PDB file of C-alpha atoms and ligand atoms in Angstrom:
ATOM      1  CA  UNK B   1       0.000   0.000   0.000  1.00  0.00           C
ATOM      2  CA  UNK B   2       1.299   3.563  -1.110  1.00  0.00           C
ATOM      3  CA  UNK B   3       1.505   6.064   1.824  1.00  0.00           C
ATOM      4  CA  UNK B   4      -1.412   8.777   1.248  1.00  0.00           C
ATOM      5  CA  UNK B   5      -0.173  11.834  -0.799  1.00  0.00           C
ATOM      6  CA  UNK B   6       0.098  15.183   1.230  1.00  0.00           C
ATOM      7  CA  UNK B   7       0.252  18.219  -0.724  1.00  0.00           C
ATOM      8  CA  UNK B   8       3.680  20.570  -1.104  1.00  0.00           C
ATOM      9  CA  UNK B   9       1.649  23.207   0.131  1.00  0.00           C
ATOM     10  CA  UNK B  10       0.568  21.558   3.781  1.00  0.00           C
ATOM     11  CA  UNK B  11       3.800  20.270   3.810  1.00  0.00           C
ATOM     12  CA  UNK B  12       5.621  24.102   3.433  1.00  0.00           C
ATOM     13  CA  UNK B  13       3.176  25.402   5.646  1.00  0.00           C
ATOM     14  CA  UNK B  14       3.708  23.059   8.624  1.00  0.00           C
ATOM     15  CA  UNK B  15       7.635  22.653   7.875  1.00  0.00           C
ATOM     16  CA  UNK B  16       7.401  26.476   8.413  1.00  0.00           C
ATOM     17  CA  UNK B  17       5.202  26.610  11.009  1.00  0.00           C
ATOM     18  CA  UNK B  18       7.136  23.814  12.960  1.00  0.00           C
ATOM     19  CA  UNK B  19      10.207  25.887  12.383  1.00  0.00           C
ATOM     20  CA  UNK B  20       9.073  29.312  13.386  1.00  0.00           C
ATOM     21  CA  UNK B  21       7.582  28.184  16.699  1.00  0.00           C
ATOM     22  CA  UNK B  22       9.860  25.213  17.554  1.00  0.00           C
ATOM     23  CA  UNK B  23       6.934  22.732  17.621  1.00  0.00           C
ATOM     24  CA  UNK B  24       8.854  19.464  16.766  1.00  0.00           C
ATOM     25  CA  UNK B  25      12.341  19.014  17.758  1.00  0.00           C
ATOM     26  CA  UNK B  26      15.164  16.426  18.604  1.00  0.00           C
ATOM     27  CA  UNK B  27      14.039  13.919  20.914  1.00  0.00           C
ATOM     28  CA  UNK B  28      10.582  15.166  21.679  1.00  0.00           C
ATOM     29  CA  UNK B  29       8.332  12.428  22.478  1.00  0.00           C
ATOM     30  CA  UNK B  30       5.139  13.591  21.299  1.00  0.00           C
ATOM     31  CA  UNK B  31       1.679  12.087  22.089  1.00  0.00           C
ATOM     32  CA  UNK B  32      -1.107  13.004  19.267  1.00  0.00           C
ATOM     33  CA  UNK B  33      -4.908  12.842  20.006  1.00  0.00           C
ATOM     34  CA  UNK B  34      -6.155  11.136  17.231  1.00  0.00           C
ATOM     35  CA  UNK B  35     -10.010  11.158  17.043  1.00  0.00           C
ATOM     36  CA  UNK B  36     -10.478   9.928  13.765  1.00  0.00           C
ATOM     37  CA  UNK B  37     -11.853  12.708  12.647  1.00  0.00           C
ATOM     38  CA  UNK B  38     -10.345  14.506   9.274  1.00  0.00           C
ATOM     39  CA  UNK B  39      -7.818  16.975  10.614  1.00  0.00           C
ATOM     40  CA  UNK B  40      -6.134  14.553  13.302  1.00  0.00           C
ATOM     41  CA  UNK B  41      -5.980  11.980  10.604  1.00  0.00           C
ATOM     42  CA  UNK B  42      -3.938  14.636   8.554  1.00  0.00           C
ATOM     43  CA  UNK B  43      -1.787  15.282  10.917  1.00  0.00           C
ATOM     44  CA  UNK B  44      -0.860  11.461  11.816  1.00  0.00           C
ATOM     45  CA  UNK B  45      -0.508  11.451   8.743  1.00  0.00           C
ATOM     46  CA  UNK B  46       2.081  14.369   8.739  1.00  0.00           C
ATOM     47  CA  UNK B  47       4.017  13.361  11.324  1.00  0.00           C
ATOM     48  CA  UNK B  48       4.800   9.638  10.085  1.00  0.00           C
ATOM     49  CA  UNK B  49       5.930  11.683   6.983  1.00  0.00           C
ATOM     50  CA  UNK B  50       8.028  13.762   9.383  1.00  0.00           C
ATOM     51  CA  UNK B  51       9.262  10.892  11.359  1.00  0.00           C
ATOM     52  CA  UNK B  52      10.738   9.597   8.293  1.00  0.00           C
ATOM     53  CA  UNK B  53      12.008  12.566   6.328  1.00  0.00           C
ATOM     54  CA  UNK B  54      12.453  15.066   8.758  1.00  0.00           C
ATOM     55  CA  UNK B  55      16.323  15.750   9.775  1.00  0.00           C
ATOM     56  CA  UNK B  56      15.947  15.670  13.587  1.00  0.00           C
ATOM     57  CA  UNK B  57      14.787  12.300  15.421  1.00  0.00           C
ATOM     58  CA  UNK B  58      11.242  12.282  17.130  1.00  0.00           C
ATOM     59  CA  UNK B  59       8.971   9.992  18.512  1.00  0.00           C
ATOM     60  CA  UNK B  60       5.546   9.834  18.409  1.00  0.00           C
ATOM     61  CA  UNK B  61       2.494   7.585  19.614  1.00  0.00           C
ATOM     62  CA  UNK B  62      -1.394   8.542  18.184  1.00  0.00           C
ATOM     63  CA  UNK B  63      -4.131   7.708  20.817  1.00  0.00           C
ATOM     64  CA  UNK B  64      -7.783   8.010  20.311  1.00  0.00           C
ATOM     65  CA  UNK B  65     -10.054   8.689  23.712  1.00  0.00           C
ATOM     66  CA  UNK B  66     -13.379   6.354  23.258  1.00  0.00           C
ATOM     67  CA  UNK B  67     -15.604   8.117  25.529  1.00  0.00           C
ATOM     68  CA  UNK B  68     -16.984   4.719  26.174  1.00  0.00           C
ATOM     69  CA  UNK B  69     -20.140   4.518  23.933  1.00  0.00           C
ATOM     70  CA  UNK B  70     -19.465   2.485  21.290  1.00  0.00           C
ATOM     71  CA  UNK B  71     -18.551   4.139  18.147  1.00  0.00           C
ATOM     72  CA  UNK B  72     -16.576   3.334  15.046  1.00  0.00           C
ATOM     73  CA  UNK B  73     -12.831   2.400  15.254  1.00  0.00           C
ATOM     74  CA  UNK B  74     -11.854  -0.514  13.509  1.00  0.00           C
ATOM     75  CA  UNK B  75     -11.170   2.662  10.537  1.00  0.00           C
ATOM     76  CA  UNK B  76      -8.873   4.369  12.504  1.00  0.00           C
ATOM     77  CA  UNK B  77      -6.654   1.241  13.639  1.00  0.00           C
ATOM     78  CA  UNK B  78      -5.943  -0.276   9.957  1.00  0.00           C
ATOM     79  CA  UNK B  79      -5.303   3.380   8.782  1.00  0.00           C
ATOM     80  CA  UNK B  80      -2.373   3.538  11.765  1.00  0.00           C
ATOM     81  CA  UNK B  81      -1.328   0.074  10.881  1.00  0.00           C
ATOM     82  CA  UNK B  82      -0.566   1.311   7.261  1.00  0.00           C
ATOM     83  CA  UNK B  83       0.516   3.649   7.571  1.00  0.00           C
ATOM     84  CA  UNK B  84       3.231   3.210  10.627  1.00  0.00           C
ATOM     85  CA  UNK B  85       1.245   4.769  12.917  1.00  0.00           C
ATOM     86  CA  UNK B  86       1.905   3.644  16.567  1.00  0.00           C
ATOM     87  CA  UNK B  87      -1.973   3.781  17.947  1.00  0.00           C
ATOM     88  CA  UNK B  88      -4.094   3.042  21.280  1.00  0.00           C
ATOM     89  CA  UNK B  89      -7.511   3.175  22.026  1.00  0.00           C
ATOM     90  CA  UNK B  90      -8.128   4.569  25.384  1.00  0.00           C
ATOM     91  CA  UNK B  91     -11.314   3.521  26.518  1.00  0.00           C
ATOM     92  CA  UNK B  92     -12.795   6.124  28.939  1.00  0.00           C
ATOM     93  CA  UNK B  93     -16.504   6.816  30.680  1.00  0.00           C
ATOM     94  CA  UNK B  94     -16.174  10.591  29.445  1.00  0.00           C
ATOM     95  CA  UNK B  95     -20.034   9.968  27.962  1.00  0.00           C
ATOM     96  CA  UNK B  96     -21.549   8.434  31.668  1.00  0.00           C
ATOM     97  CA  UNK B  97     -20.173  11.699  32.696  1.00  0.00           C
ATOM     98  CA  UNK B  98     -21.392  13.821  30.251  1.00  0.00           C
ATOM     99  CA  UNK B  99     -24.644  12.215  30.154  1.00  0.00           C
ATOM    100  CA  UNK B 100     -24.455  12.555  34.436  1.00  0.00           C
ATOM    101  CA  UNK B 101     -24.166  16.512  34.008  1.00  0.00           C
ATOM    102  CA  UNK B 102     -26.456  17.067  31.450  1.00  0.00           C
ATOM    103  CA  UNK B 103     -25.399  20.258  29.650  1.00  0.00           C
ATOM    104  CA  UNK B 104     -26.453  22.453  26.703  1.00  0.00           C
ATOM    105  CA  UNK B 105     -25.047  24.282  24.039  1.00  0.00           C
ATOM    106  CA  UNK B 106     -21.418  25.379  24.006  1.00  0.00           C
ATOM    107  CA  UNK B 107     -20.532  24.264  27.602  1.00  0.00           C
ATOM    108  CA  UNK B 108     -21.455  20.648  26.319  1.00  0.00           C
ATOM    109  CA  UNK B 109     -18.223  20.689  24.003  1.00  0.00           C
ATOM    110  CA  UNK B 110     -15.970  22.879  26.368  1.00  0.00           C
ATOM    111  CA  UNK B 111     -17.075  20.090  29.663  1.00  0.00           C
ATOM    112  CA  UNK B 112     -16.109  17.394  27.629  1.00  0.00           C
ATOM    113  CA  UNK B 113     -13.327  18.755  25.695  1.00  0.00           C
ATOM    114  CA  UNK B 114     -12.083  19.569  29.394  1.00  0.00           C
ATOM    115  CA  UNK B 115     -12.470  15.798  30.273  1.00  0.00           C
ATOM    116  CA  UNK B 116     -10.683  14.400  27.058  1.00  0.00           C
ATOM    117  CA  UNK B 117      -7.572  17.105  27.445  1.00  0.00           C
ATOM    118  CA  UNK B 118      -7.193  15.841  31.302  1.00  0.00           C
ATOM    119  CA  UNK B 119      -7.095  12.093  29.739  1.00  0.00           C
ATOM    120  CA  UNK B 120      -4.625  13.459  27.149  1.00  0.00           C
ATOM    121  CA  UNK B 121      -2.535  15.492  29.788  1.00  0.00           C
ATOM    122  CA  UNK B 122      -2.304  11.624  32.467  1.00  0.00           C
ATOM    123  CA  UNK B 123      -1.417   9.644  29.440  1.00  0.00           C
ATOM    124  CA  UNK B 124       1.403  11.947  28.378  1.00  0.00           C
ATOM    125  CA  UNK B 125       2.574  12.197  31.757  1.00  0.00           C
ATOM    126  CA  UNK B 126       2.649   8.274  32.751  1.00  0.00           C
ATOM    127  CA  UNK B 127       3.860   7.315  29.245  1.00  0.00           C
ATOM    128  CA  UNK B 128       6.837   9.972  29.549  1.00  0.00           C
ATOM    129  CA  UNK B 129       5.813  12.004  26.823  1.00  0.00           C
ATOM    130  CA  UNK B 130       6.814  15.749  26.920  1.00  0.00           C
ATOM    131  CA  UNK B 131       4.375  17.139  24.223  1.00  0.00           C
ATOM    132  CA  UNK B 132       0.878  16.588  23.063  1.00  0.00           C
ATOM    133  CA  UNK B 133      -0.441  17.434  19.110  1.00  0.00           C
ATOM    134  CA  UNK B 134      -3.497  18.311  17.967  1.00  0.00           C
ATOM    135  CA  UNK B 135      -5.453  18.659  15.088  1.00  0.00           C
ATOM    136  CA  UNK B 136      -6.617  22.350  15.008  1.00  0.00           C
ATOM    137  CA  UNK B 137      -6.238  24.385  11.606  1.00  0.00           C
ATOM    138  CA  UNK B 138      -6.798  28.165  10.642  1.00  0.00           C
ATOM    139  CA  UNK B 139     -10.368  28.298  10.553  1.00  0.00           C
ATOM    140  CA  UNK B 140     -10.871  26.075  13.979  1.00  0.00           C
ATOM    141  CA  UNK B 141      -8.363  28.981  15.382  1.00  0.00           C
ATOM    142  CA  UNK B 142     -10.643  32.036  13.447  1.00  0.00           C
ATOM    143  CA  UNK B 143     -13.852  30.393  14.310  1.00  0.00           C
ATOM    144  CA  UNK B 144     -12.543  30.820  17.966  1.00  0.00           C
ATOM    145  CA  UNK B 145     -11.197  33.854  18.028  1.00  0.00           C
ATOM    146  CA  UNK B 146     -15.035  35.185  16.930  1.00  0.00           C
ATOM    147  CA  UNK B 147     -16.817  32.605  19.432  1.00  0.00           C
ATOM    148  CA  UNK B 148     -14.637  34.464  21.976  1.00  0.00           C
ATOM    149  CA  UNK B 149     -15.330  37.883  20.955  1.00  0.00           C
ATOM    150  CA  UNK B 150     -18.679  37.503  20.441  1.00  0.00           C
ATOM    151  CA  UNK B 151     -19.879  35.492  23.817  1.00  0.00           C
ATOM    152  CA  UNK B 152     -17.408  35.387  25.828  1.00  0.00           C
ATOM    153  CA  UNK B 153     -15.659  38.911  26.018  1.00  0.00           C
ATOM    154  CA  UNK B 154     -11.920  37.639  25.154  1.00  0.00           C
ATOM    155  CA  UNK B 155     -10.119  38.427  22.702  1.00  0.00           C
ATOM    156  CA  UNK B 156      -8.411  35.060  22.551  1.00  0.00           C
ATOM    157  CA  UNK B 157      -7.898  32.388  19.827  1.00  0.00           C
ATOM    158  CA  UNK B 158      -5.562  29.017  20.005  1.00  0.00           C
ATOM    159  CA  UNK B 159      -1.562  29.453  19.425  1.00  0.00           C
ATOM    160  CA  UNK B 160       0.593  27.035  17.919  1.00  0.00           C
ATOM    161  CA  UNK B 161       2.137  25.990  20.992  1.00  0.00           C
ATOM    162  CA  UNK B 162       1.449  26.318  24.625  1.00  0.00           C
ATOM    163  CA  UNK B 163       2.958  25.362  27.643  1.00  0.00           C
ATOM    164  CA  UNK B 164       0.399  23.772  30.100  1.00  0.00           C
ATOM    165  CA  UNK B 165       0.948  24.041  33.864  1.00  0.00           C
ATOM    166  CA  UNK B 166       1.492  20.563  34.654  1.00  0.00           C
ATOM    167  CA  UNK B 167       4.946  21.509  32.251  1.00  0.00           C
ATOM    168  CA  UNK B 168       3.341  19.675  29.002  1.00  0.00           C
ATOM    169  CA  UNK B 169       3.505  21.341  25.724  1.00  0.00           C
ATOM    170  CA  UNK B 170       0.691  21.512  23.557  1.00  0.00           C
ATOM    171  CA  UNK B 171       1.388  21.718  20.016  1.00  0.00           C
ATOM    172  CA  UNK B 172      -1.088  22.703  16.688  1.00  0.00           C
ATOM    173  CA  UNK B 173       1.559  22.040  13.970  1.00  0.00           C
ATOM    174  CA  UNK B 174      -1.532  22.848  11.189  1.00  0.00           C
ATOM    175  CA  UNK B 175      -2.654  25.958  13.119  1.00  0.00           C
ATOM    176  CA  UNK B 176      -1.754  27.896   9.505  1.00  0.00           C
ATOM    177  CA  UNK B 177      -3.310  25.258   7.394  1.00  0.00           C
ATOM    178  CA  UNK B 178      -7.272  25.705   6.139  1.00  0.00           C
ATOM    179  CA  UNK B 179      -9.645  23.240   6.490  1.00  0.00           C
ATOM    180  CA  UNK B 180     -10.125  22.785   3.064  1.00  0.00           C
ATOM    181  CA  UNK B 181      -6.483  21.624   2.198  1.00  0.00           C
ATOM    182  CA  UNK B 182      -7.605  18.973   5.075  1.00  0.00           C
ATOM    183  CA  UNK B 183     -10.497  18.059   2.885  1.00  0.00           C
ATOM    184  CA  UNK B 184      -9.097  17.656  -0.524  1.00  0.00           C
ATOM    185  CA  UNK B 185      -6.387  15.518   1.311  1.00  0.00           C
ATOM    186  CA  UNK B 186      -9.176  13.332   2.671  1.00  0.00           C
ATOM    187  CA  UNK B 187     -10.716  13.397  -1.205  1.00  0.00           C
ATOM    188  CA  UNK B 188      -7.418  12.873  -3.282  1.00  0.00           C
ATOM    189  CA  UNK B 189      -6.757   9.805  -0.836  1.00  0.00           C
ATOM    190  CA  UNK B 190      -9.815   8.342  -0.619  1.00  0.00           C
ATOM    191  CA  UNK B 191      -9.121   8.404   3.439  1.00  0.00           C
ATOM    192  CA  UNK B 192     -12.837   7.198   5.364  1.00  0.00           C
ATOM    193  CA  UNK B 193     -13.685   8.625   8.501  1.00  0.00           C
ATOM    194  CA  UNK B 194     -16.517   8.225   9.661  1.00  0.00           C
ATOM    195  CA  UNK B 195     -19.767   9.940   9.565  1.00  0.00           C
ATOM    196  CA  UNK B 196     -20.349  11.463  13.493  1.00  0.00           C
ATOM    197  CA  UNK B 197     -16.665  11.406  13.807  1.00  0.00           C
ATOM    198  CA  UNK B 198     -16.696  10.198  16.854  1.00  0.00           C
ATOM    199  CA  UNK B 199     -17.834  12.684  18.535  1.00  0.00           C
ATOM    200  CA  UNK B 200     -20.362  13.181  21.668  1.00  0.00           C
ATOM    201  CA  UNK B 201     -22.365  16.223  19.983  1.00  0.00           C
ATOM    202  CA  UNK B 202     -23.019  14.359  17.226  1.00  0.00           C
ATOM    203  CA  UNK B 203     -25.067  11.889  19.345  1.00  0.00           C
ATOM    204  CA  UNK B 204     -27.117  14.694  20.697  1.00  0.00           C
ATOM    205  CA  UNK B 205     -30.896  15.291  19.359  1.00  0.00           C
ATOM    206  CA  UNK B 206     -30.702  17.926  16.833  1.00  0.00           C
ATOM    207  CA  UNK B 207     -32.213  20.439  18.645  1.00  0.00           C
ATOM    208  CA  UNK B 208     -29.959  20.492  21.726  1.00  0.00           C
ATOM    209  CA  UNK B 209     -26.577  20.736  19.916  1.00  0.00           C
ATOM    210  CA  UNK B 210     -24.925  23.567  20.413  1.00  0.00           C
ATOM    211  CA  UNK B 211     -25.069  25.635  17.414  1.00  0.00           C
ATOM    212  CA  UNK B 212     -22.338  28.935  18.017  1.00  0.00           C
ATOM    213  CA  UNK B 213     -19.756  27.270  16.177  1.00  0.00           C
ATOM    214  CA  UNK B 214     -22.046  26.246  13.093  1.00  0.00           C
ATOM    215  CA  UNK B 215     -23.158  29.533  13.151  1.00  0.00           C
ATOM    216  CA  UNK B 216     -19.702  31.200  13.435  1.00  0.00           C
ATOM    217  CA  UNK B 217     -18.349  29.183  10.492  1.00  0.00           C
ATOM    218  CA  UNK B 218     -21.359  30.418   8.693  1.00  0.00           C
ATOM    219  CA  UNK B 219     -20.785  33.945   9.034  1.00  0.00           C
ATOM    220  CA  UNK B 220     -17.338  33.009   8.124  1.00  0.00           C
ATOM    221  CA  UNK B 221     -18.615  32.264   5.033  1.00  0.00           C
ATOM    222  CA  UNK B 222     -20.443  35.067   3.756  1.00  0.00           C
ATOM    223  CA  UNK B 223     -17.730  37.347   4.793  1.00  0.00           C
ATOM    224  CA  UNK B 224     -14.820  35.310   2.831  1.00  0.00           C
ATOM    225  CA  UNK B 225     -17.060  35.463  -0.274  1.00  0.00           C
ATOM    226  CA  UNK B 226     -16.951  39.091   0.033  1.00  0.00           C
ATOM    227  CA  UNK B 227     -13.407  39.561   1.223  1.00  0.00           C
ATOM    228  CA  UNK B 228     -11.676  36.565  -0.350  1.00  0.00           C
ATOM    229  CA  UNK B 229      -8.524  37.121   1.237  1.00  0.00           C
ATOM    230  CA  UNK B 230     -10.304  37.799   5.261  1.00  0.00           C
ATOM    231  CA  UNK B 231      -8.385  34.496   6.013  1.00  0.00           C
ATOM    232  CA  UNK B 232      -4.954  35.885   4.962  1.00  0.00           C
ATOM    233  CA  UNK B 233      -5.837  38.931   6.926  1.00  0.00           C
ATOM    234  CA  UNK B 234      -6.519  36.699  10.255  1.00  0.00           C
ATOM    235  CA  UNK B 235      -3.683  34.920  10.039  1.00  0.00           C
ATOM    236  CA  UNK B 236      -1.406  37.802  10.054  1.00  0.00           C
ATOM    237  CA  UNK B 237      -2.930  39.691  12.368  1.00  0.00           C
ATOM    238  CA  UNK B 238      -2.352  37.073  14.938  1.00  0.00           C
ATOM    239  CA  UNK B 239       0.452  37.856  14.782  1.00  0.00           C
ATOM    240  CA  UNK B 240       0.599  41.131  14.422  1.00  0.00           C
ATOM    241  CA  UNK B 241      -1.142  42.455  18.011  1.00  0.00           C
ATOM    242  CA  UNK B 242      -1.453  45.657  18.950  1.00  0.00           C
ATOM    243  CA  UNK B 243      -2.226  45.207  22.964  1.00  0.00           C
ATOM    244  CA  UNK B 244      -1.983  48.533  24.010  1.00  0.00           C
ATOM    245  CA  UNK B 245      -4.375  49.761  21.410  1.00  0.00           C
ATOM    246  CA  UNK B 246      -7.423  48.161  23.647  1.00  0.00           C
ATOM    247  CA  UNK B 247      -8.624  49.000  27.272  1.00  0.00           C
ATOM    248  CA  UNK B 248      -7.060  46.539  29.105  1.00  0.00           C
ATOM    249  CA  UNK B 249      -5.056  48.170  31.673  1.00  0.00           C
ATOM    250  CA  UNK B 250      -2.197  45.637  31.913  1.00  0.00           C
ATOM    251  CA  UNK B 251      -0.946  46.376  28.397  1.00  0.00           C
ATOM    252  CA  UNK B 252      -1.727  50.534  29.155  1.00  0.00           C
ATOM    253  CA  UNK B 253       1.340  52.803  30.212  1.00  0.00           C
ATOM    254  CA  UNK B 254       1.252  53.323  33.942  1.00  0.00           C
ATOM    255  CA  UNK B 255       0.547  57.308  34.347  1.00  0.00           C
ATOM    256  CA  UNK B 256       2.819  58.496  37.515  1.00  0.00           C
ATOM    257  CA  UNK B 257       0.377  59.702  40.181  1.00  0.00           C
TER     258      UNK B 257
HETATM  259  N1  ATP Q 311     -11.524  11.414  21.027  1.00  0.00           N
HETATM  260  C1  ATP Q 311     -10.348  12.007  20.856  1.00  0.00           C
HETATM  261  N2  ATP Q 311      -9.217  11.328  21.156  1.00  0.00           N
HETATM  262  C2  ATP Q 311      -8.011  11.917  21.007  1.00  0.00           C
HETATM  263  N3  ATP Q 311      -7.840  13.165  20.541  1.00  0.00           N
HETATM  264  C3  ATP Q 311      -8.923  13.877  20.216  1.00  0.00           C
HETATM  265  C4  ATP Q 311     -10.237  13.338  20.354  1.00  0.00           C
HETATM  266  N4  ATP Q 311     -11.121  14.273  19.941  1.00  0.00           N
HETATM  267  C5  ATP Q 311     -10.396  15.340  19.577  1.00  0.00           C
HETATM  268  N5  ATP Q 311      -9.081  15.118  19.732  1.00  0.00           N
HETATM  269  C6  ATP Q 311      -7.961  16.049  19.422  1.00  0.00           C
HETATM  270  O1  ATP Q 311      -8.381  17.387  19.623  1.00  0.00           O
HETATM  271  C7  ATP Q 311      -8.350  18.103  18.376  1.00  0.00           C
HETATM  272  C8  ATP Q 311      -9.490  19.074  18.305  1.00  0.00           C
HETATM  273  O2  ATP Q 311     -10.683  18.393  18.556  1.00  0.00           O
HETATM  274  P1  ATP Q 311     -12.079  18.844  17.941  1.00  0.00           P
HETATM  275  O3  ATP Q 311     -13.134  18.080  18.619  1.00  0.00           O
HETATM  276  O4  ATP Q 311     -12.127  20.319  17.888  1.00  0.00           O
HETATM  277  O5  ATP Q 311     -11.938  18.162  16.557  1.00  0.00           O
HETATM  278  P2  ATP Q 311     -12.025  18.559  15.052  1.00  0.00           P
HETATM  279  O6  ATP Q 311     -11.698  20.011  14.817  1.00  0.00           O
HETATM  280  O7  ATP Q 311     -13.278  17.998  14.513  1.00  0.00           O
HETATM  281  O8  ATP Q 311     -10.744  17.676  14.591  1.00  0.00           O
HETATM  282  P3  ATP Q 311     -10.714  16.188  14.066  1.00  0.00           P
HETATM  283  O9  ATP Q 311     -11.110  16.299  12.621  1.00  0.00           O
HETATM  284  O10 ATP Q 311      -9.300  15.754  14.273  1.00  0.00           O
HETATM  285  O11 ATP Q 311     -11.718  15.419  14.914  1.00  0.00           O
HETATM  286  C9  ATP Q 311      -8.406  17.008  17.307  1.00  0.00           C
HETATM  287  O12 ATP Q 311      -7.873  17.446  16.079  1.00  0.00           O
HETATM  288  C10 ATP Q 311      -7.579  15.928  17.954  1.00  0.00           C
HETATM  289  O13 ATP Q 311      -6.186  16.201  17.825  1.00  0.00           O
END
């Protein structure tokens, strides 16, 4: 079996991104959340490509949390075994929880996106790992930034990497890459992944799922049809932040009294 084909451009944009923000480096043991779900799969993906052509040594293990309600997996374990993918399903009871603390709209996904990290976070730290991967991409990291803005009264979005207090480093190597490259991967490869993805919200009734993030990405939308290059603009101005230009008094010159 051929390894799946990932484009020059996700590949420049990651190499770049890895080397900006030192994601990836010599000896890093790095533990990726793999939920089976189109962007993790890309970046497995990416980093067995890595593993084998990158210049520095690595190591790397992909686990999936089950939140313990069945589900489909069988996809994501002959995908790994193809493609040299050192995998483990974790089962967990994330779901009796969630299902115990019955919550709606957005808190549903941050509760249990809570629960999964803390599995993430134990693993790492019993297996010896000293960084953790995930799947995010430019418009999960746009999509957030406006979620925050616009309910929660932060301007705050996700950055490539992140150093989490119990000393773990969380990395987004695709945090420049759009979710359509991840897409037309998926097509060009023929890569299946299932339906619900996996994922608690998708098990919800329709009309209790929380809907902010649809909604966001909508908006999205409209506006890039407009302003086809809003994306572009995003991307550089997260890194190009102006804190003293707001009304937070931390980032304000102190006036001598
Ligand atoms: N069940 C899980 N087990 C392990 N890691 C997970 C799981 N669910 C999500 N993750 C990790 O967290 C990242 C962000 O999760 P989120 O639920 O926002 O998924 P997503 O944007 O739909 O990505 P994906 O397509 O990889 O599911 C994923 O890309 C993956 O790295």
């Amino acid at each position: 079996m051929t390894a799946p084909i990932i484009s020059k451009k996700i590949l420049n944009i990651v190499g770049r991104t890895n080397a900006k923000y030192k994601l990836i480096q010599e000896g890093d043991r790095i533990l990726l959340g793999l939920s089976g779900g189109k962007d993790s799969m890309l970046l497995a993906t990416i980093l067995a490509y890595m593993k084998k052509h990158a210049p520095f040594s690595f190591d790397f293990k992909a686990v999936t949390i089950d939140y313990g309600r069945g589900g489909e997996y069988d996809y994501i374990i002959k995908y790994c075994e193809q493609n040299n993918i050192p995998y483990e399903r974790i089962r967990t009871d994330i779901y009796k929880i969630l299902e115990e603390h019955k919550r709606e709209g957005t808190i549903y996904c941050s509760f249990c996106s809570r629960m999964r990290r803390g599995s993430l976070y134990t693993l790492a730290l019993e297996g010896g790992f000293n960084k953790i991967a995930l799947g995010h991409h430019l418009d999960d990291a746009v999509e957030s930034f406006f979620m925050n803005l616009s309910f929660n009264g932060a301007l705050r979005s996700m950055p490539p990497i992140y150093r989490a207090q119990n000393g773990l480093y969380v990395l987004r190597p695709m945090i420049f890459v759009r979710e359509r490259q991840i897409r037309d991967f998926i097509a060009h490869n023929n890569i299946y992944i299932a339906p619900d993805c996996n994922c608690p919200i998708n098990w919800l009734p329709e009309d209790k799922r929380p809907k902010s993030r649809a909604n966001t990405k909508k908006m999205l939308e409209t506006l890039e049809l407009e302003n086809p290059l809003l994306f572009k603009s995003l991307k550089n101005a997260f890194s190009n932040i102006h804190a003293n230009s707001f009304s937070d008094e931390r980032f304000l010159d102190p006036q001598e009294s």
